[in-house]
Tab-separated table of N, CA and C in Angstrom:
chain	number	residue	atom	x	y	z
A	1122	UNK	N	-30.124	10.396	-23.308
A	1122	UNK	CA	-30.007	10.835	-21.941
A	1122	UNK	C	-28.802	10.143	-21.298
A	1123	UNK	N	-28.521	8.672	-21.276
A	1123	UNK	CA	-27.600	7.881	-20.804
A	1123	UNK	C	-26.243	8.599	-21.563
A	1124	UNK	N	-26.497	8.687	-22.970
A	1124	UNK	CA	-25.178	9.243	-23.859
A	1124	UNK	C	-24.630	10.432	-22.993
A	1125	UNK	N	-25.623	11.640	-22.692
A	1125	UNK	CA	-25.457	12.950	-22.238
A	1125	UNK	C	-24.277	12.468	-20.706
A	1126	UNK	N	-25.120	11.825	-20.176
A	1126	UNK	CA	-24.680	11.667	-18.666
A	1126	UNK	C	-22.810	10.986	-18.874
A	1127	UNK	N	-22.878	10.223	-19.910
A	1127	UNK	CA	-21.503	9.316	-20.295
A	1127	UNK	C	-20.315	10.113	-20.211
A	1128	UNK	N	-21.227	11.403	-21.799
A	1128	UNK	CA	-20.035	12.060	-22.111
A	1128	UNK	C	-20.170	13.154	-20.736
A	1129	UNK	N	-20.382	13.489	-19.610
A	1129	UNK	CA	-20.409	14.567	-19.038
A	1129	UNK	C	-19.150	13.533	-18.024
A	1130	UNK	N	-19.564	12.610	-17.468
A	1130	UNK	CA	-18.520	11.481	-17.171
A	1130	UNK	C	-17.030	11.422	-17.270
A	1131	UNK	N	-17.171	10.991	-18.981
A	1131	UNK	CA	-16.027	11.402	-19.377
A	1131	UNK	C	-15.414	12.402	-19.252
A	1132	UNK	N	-16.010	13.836	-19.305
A	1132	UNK	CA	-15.107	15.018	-19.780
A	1132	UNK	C	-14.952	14.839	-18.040
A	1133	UNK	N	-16.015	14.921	-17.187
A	1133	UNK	CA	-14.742	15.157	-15.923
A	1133	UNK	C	-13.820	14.255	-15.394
A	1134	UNK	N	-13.493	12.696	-16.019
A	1134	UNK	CA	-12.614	12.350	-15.941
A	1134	UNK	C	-11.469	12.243	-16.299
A	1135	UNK	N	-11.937	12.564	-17.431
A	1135	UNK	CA	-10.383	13.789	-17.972
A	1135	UNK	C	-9.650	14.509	-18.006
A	1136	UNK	N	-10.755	15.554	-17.447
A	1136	UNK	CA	-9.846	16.970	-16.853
A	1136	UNK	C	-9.503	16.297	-15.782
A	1137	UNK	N	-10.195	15.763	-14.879
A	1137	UNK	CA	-9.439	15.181	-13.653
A	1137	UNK	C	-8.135	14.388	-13.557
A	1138	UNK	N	-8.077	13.842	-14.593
A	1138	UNK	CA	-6.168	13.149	-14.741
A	1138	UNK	C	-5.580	13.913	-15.588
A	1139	UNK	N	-6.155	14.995	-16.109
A	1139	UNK	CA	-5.172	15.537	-16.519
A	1139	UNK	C	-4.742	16.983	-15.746
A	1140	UNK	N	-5.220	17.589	-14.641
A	1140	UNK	CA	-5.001	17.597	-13.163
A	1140	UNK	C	-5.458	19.189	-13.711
A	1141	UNK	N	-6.877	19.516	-14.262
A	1141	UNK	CA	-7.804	20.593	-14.131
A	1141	UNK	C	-8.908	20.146	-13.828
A	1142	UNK	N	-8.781	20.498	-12.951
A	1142	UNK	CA	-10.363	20.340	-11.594
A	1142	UNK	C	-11.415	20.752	-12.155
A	1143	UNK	N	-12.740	20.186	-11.908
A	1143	UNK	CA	-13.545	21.116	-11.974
A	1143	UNK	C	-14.507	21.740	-11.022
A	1144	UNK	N	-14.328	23.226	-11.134
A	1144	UNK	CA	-15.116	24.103	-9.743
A	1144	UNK	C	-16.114	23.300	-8.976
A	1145	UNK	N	-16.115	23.767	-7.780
A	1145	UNK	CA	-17.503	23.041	-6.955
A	1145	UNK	C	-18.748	23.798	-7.911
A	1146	UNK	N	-18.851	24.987	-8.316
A	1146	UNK	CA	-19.505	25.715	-9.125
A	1146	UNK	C	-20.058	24.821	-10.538
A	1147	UNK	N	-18.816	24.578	-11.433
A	1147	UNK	CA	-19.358	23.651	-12.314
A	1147	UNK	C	-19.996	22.037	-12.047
A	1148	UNK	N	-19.465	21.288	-10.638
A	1148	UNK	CA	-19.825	19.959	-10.427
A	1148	UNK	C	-21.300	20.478	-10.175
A	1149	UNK	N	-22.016	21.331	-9.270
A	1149	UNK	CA	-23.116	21.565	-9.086
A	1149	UNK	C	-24.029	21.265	-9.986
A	1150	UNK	N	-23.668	21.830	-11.394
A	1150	UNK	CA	-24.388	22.530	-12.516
A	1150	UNK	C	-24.359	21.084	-12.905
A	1151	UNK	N	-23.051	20.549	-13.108
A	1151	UNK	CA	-23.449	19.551	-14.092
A	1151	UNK	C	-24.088	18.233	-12.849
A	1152	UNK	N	-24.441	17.814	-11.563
A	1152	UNK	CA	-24.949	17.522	-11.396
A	1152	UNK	C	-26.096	17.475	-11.179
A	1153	UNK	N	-26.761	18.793	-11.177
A	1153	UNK	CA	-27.916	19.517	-12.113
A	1153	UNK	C	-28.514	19.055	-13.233
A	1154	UNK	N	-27.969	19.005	-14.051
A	1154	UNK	CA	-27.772	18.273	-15.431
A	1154	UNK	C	-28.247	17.037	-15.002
A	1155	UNK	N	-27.293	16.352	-14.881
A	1155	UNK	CA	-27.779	14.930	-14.561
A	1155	UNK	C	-28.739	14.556	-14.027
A	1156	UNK	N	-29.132	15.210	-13.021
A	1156	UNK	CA	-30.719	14.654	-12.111
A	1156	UNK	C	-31.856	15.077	-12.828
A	1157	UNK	N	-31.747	16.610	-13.404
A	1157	UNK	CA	-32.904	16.737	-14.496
A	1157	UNK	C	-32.916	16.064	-15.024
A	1158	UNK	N	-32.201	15.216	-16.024
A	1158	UNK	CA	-31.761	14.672	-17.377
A	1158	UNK	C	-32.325	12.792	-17.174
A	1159	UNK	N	-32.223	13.046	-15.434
A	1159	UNK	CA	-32.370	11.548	-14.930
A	1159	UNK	C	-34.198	11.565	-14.014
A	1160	UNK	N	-34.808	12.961	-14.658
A	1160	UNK	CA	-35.980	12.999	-14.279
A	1160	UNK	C	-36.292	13.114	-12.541
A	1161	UNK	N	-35.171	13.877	-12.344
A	1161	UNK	CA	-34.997	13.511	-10.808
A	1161	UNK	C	-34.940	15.486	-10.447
A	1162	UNK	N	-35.753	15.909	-10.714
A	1162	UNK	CA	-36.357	17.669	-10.580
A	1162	UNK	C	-36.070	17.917	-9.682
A	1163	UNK	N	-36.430	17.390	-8.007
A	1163	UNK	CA	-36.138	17.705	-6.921
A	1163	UNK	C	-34.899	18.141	-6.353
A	1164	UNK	N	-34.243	16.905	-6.915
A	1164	UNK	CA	-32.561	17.122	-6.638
A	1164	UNK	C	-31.481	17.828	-7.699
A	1165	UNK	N	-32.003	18.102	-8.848
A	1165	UNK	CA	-31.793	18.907	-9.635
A	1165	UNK	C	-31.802	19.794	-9.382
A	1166	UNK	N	-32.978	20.390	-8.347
A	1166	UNK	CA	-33.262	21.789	-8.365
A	1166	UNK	C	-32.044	22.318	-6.969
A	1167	UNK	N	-31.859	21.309	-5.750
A	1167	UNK	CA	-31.153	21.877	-4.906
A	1167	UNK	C	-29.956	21.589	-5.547
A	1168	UNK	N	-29.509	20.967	-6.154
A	1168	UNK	CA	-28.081	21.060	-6.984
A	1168	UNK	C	-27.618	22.509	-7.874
A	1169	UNK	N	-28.902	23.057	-8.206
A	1169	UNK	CA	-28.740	24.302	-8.922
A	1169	UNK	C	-29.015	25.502	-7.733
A	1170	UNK	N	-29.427	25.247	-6.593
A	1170	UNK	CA	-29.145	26.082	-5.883
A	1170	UNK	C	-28.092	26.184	-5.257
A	1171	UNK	N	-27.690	24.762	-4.692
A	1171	UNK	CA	-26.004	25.157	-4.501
A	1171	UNK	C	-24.812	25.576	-5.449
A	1172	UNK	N	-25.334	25.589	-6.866
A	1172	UNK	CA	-24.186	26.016	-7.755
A	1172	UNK	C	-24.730	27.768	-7.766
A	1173	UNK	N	-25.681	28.208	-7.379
A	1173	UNK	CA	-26.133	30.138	-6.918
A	1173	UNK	C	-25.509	30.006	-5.696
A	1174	UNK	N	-25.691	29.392	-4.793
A	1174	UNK	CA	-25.171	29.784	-3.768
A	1174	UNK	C	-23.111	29.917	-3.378
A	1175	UNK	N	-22.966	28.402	-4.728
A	1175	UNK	CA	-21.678	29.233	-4.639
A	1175	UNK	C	-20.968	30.085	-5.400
A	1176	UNK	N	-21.733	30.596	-6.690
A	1176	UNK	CA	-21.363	31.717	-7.423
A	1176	UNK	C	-22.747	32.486	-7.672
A	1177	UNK	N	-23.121	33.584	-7.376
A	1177	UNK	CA	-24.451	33.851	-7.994
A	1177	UNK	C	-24.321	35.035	-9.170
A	1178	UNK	N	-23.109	34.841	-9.706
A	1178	UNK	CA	-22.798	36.017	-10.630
A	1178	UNK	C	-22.491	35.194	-11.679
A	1179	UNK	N	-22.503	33.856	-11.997
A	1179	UNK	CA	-22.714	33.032	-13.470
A	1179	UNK	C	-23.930	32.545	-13.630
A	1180	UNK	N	-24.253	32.700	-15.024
A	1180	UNK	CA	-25.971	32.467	-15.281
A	1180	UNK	C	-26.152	30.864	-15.447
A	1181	UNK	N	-25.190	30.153	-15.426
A	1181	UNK	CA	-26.040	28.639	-15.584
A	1181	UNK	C	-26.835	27.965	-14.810
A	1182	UNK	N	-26.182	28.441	-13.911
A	1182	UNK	CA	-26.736	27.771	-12.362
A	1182	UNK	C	-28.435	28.716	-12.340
A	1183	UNK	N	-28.568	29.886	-12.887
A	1183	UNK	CA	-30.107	30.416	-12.612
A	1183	UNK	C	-30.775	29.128	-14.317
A	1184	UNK	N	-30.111	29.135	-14.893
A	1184	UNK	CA	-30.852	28.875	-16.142
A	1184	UNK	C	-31.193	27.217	-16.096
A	1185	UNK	N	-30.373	26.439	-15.313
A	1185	UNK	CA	-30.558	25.348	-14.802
A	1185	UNK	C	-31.594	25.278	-13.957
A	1186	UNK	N	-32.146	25.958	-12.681
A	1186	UNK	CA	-33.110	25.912	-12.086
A	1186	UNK	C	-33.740	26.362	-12.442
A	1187	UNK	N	-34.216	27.202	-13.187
A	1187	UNK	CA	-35.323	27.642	-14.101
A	1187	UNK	C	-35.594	26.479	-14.875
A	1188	UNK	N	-35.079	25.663	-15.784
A	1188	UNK	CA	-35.170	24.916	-16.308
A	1188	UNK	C	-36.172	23.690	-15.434
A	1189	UNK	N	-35.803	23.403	-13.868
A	1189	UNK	CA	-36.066	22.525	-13.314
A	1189	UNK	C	-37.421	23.042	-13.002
A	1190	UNK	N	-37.751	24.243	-12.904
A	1190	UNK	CA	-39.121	25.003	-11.969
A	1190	UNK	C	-39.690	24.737	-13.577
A	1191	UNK	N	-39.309	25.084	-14.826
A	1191	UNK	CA	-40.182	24.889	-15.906
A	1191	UNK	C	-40.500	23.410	-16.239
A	1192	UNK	N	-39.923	22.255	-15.919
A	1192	UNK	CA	-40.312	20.708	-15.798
A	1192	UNK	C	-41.359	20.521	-14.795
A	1193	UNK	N	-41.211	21.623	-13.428
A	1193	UNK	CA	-42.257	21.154	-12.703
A	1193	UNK	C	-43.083	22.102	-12.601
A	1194	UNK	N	-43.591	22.985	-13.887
A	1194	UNK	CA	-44.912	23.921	-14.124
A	1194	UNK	C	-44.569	25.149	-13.545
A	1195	UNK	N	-43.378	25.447	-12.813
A	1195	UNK	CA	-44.141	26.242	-12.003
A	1195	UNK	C	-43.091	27.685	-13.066
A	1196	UNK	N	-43.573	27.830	-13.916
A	1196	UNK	CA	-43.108	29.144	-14.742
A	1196	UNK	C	-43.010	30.097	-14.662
A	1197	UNK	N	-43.873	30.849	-13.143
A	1197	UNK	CA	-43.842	32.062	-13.044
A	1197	UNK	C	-41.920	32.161	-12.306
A	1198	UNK	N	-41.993	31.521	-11.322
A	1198	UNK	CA	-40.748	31.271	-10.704
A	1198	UNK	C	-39.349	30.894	-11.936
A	1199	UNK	N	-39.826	30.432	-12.939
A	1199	UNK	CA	-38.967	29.901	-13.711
A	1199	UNK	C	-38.929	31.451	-14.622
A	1200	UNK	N	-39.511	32.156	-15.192
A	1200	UNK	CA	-39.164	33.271	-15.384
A	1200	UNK	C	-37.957	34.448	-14.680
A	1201	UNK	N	-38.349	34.564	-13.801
A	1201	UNK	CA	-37.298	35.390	-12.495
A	1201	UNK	C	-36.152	34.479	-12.613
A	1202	UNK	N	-35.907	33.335	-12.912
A	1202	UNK	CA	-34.429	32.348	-12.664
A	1202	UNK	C	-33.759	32.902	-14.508
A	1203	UNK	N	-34.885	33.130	-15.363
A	1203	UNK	CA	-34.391	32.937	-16.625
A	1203	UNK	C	-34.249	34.260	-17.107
A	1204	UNK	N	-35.077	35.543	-16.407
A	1204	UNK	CA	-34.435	36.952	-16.575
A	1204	UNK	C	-32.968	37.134	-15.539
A	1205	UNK	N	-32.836	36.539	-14.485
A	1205	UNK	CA	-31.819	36.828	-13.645
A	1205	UNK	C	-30.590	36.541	-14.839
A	1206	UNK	N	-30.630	35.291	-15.342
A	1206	UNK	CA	-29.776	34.842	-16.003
A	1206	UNK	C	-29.061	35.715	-17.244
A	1207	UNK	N	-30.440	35.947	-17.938
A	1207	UNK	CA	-29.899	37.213	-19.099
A	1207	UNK	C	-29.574	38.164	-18.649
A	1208	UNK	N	-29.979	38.750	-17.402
A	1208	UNK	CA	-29.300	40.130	-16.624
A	1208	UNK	C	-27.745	39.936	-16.697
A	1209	UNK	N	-27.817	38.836	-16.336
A	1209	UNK	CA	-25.698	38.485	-15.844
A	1209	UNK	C	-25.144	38.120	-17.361
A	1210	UNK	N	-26.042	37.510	-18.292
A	1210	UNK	CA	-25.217	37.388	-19.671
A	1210	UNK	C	-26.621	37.556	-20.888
A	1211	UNK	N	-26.557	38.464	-21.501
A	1211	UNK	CA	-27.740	38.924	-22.368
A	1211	UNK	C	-27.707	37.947	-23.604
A	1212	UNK	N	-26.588	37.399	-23.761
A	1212	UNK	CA	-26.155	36.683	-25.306
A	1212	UNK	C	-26.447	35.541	-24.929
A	1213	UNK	N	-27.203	34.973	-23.527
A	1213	UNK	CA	-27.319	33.603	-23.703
A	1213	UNK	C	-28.468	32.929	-24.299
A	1214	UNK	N	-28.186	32.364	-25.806
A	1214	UNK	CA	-29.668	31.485	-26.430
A	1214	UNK	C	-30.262	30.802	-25.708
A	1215	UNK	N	-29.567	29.718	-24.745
A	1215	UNK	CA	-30.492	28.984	-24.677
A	1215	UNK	C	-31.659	29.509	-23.201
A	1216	UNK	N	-30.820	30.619	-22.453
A	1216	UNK	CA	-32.115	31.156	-21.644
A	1216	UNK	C	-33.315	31.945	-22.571
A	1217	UNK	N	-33.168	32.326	-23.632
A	1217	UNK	CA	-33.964	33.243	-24.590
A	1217	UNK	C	-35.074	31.713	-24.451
A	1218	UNK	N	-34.520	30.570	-25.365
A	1218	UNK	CA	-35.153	29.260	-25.949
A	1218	UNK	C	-35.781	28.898	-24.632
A	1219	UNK	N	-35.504	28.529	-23.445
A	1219	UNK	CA	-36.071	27.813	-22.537
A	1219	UNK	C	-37.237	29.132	-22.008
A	1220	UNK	N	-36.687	30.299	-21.888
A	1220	UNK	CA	-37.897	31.215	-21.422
A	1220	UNK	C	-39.113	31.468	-22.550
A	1221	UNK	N	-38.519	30.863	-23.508
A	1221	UNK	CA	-39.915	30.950	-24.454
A	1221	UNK	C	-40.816	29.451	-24.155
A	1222	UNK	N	-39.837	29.112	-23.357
A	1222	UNK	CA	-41.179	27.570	-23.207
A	1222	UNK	C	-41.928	28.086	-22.504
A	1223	UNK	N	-41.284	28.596	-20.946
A	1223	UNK	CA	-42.038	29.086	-20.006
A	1223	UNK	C	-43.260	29.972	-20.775
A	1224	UNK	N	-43.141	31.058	-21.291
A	1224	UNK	CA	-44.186	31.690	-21.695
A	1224	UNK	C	-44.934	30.993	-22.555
A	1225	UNK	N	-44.726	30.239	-23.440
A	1225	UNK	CA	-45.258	28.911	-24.304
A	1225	UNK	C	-46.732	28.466	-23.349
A	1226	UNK	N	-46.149	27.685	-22.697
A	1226	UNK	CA	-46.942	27.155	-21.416
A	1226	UNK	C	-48.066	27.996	-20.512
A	1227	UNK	N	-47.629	29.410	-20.394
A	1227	UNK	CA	-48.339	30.334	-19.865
A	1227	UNK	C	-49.458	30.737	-21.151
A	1228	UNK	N	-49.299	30.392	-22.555
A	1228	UNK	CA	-50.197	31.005	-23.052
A	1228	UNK	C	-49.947	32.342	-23.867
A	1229	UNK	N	-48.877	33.126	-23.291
A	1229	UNK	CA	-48.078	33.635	-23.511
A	1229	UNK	C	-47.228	33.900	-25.238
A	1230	UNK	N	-47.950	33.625	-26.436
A	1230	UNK	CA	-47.535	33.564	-27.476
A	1230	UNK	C	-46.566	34.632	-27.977
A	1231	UNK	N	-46.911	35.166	-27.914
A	1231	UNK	CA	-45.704	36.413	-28.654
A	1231	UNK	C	-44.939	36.915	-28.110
A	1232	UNK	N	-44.829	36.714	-26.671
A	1232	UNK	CA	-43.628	36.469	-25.721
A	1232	UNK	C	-42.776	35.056	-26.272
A	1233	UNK	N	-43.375	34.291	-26.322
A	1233	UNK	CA	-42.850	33.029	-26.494
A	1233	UNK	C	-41.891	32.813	-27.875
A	1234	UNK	N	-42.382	33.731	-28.652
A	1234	UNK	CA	-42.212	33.798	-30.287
A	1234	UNK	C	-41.046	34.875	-29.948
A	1235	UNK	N	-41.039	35.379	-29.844
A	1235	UNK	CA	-39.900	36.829	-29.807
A	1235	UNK	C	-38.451	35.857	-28.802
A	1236	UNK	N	-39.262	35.235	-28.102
A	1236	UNK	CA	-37.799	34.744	-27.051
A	1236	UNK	C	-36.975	33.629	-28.404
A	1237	UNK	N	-37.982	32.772	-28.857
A	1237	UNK	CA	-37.099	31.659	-29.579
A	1237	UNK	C	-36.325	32.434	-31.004
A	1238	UNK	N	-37.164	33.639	-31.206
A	1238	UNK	CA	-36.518	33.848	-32.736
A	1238	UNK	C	-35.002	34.382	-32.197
A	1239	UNK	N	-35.269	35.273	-30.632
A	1239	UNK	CA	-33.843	35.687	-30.178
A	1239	UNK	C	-32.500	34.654	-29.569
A	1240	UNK	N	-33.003	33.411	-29.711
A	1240	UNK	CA	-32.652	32.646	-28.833
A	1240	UNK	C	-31.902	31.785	-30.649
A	1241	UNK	N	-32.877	31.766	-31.145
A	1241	UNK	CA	-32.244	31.425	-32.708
A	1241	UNK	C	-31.565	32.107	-33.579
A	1242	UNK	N	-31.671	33.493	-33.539
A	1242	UNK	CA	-30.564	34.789	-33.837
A	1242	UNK	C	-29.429	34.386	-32.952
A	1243	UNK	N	-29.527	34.239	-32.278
A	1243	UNK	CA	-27.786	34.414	-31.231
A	1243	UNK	C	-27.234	32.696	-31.135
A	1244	UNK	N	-27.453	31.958	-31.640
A	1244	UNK	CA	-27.449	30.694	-31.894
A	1244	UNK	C	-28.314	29.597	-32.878
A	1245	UNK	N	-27.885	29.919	-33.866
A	1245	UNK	CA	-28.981	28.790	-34.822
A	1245	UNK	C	-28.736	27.498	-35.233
A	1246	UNK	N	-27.453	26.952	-34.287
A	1246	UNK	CA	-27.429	25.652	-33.954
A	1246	UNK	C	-28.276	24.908	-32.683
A	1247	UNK	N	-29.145	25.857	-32.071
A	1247	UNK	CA	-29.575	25.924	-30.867
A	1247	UNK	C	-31.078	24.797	-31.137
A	1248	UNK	N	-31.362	24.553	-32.436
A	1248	UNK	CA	-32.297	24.394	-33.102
A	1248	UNK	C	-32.580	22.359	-32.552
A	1249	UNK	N	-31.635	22.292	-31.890
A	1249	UNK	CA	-31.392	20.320	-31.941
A	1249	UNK	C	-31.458	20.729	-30.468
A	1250	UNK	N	-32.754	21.192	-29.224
A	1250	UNK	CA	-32.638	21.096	-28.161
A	1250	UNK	C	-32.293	19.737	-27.581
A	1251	UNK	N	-31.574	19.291	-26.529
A	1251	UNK	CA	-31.806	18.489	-24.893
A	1251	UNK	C	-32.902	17.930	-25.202
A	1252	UNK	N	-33.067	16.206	-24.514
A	1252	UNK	CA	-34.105	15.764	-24.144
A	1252	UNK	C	-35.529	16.980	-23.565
A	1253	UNK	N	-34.226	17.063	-22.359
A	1253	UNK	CA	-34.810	17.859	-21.142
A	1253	UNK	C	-35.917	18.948	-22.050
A	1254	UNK	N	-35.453	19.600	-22.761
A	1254	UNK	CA	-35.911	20.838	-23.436
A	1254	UNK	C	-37.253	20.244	-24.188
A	1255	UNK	N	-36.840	18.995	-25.081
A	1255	UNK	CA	-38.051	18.649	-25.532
A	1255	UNK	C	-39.380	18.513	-25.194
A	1256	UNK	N	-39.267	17.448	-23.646
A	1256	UNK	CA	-40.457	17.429	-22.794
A	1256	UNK	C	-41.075	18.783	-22.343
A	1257	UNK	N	-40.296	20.153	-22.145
A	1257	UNK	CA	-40.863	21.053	-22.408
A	1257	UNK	C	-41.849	21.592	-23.445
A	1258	UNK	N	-41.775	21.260	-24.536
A	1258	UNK	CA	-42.672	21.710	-25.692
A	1258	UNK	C	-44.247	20.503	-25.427
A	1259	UNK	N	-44.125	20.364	-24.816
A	1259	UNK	CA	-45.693	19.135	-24.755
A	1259	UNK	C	-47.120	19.631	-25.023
A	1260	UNK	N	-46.676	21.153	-25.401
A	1260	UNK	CA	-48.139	21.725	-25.643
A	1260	UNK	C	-48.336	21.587	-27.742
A	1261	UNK	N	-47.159	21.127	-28.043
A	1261	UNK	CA	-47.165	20.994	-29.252
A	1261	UNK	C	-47.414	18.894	-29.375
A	1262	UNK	N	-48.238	18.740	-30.504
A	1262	UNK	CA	-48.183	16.859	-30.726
A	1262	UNK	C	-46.815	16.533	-30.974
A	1263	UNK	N	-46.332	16.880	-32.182
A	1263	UNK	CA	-44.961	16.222	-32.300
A	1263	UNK	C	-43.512	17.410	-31.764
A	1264	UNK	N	-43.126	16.553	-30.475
A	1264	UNK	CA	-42.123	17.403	-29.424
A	1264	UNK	C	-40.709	17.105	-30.495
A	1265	UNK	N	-40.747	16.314	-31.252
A	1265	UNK	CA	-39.007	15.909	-31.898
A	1265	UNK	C	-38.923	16.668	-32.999
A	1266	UNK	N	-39.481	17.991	-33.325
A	1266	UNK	CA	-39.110	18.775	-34.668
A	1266	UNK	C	-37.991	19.804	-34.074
A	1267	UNK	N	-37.939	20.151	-32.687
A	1267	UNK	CA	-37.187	20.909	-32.238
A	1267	UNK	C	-37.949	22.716	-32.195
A	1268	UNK	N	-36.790	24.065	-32.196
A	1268	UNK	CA	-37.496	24.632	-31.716
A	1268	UNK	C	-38.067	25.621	-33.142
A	1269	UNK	N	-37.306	25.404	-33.880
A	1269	UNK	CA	-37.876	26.368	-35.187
A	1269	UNK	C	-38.978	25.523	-35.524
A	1270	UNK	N	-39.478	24.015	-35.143
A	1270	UNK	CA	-40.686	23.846	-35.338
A	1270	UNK	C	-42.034	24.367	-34.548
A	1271	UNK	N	-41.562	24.802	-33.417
A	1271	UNK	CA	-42.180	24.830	-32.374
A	1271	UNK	C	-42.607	26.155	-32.152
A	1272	UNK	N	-41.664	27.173	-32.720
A	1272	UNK	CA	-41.910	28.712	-33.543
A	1272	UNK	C	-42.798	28.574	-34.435
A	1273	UNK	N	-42.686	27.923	-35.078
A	1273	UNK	CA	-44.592	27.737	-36.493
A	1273	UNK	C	-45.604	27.299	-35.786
A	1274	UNK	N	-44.871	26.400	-35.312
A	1274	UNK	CA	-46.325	26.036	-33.987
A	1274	UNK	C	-47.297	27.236	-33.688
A	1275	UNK	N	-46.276	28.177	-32.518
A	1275	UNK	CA	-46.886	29.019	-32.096
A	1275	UNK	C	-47.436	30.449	-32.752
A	1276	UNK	N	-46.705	30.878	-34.358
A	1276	UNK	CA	-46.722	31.514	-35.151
A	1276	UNK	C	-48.573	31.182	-35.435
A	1277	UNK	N	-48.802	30.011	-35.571
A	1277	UNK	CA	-49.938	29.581	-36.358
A	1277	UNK	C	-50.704	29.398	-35.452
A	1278	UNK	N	-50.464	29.260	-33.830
A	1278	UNK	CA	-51.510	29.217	-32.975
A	1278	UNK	C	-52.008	30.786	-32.419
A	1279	UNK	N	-50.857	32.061	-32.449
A	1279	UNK	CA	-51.068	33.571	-32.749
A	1279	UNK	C	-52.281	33.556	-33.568
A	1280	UNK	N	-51.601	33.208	-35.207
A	1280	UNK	CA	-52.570	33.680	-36.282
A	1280	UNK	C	-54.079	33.176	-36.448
A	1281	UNK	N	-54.282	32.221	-35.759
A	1281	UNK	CA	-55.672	31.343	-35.223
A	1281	UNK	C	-56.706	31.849	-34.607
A	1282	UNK	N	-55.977	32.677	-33.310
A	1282	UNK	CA	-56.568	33.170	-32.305
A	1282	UNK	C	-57.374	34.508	-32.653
């Protein structure tokens, strides 16, 4: 988490002397980043609303607060942030991966299963989630296998039922 926050650090102090700014749009997001990342949801979440409010036609900023509404349960809301997102970019894995937590959580299995296998089709390096992402899976015992573990998980909690 400290590493994440370092290198996010770094890269904008870089572009910054090397005299490419970065958008009020991207500082949002990635201070977004950081407050989730720093367990700090609240301010995460209005950080990702000011990065919608100042572009609402790039999906990070919905997939970021979705992200934050799925840390604090509230999934139905985190759904609508994580379809808005694929509306504006359909190819994005990791809204596929994080909206399969949401449905994960809801109970939701074969919703949940269809989002990660699409989310692992369009990215299958996608497989080494974020802290952040991990504490999402808590309905599984061991959260550090990542998400193709977390697909058998739910594969085998389907075939159970």
């Amino acid at each position: 988490m400290k590493r994440l926050l370092l290198v996010l650090a770094i890269l904008v102090f870089v572009l910054s002397a090397c005299g490419v700014g970065v958008s009020d749009y991207d500082d949002a997001v990635l201070d977004g980043v950081s407050n989730l990342n720093l367990n700090k949801p609240q301010k995460a979440y209005e950080d990702f609303n000011r990065a919608i409010e100042i572009d609402s036609t790039r999906a990070n900023g919905y997939v970021g607060r979705a992200n934050t509404l799925n840390t604090l349960g509230r999934y139905q809301e985190a759904l609508k942030d994580y379809n808005k997102a694929l509306e504006i970019d359909p190819k994005l894995a990791n809204a596929y991966v994080n909206r399969g937590s949401a449905y994960s959580h809801m109970g939701q299995y074969q919703k949940a299963i269809a989002d990660y296998e699409k989310g692992l089709e369009l990215d299958p390096k996608i497989d080494d989630p974020p802290g952040f992402i991990k504490r999402l899976f808590s309905n599984e015992p061991d959260t550090d296998k990542g998400i193709r573990k977390h697909l058998e998980f739910l594969k085998q909690k389907v075939k159970d039922s």
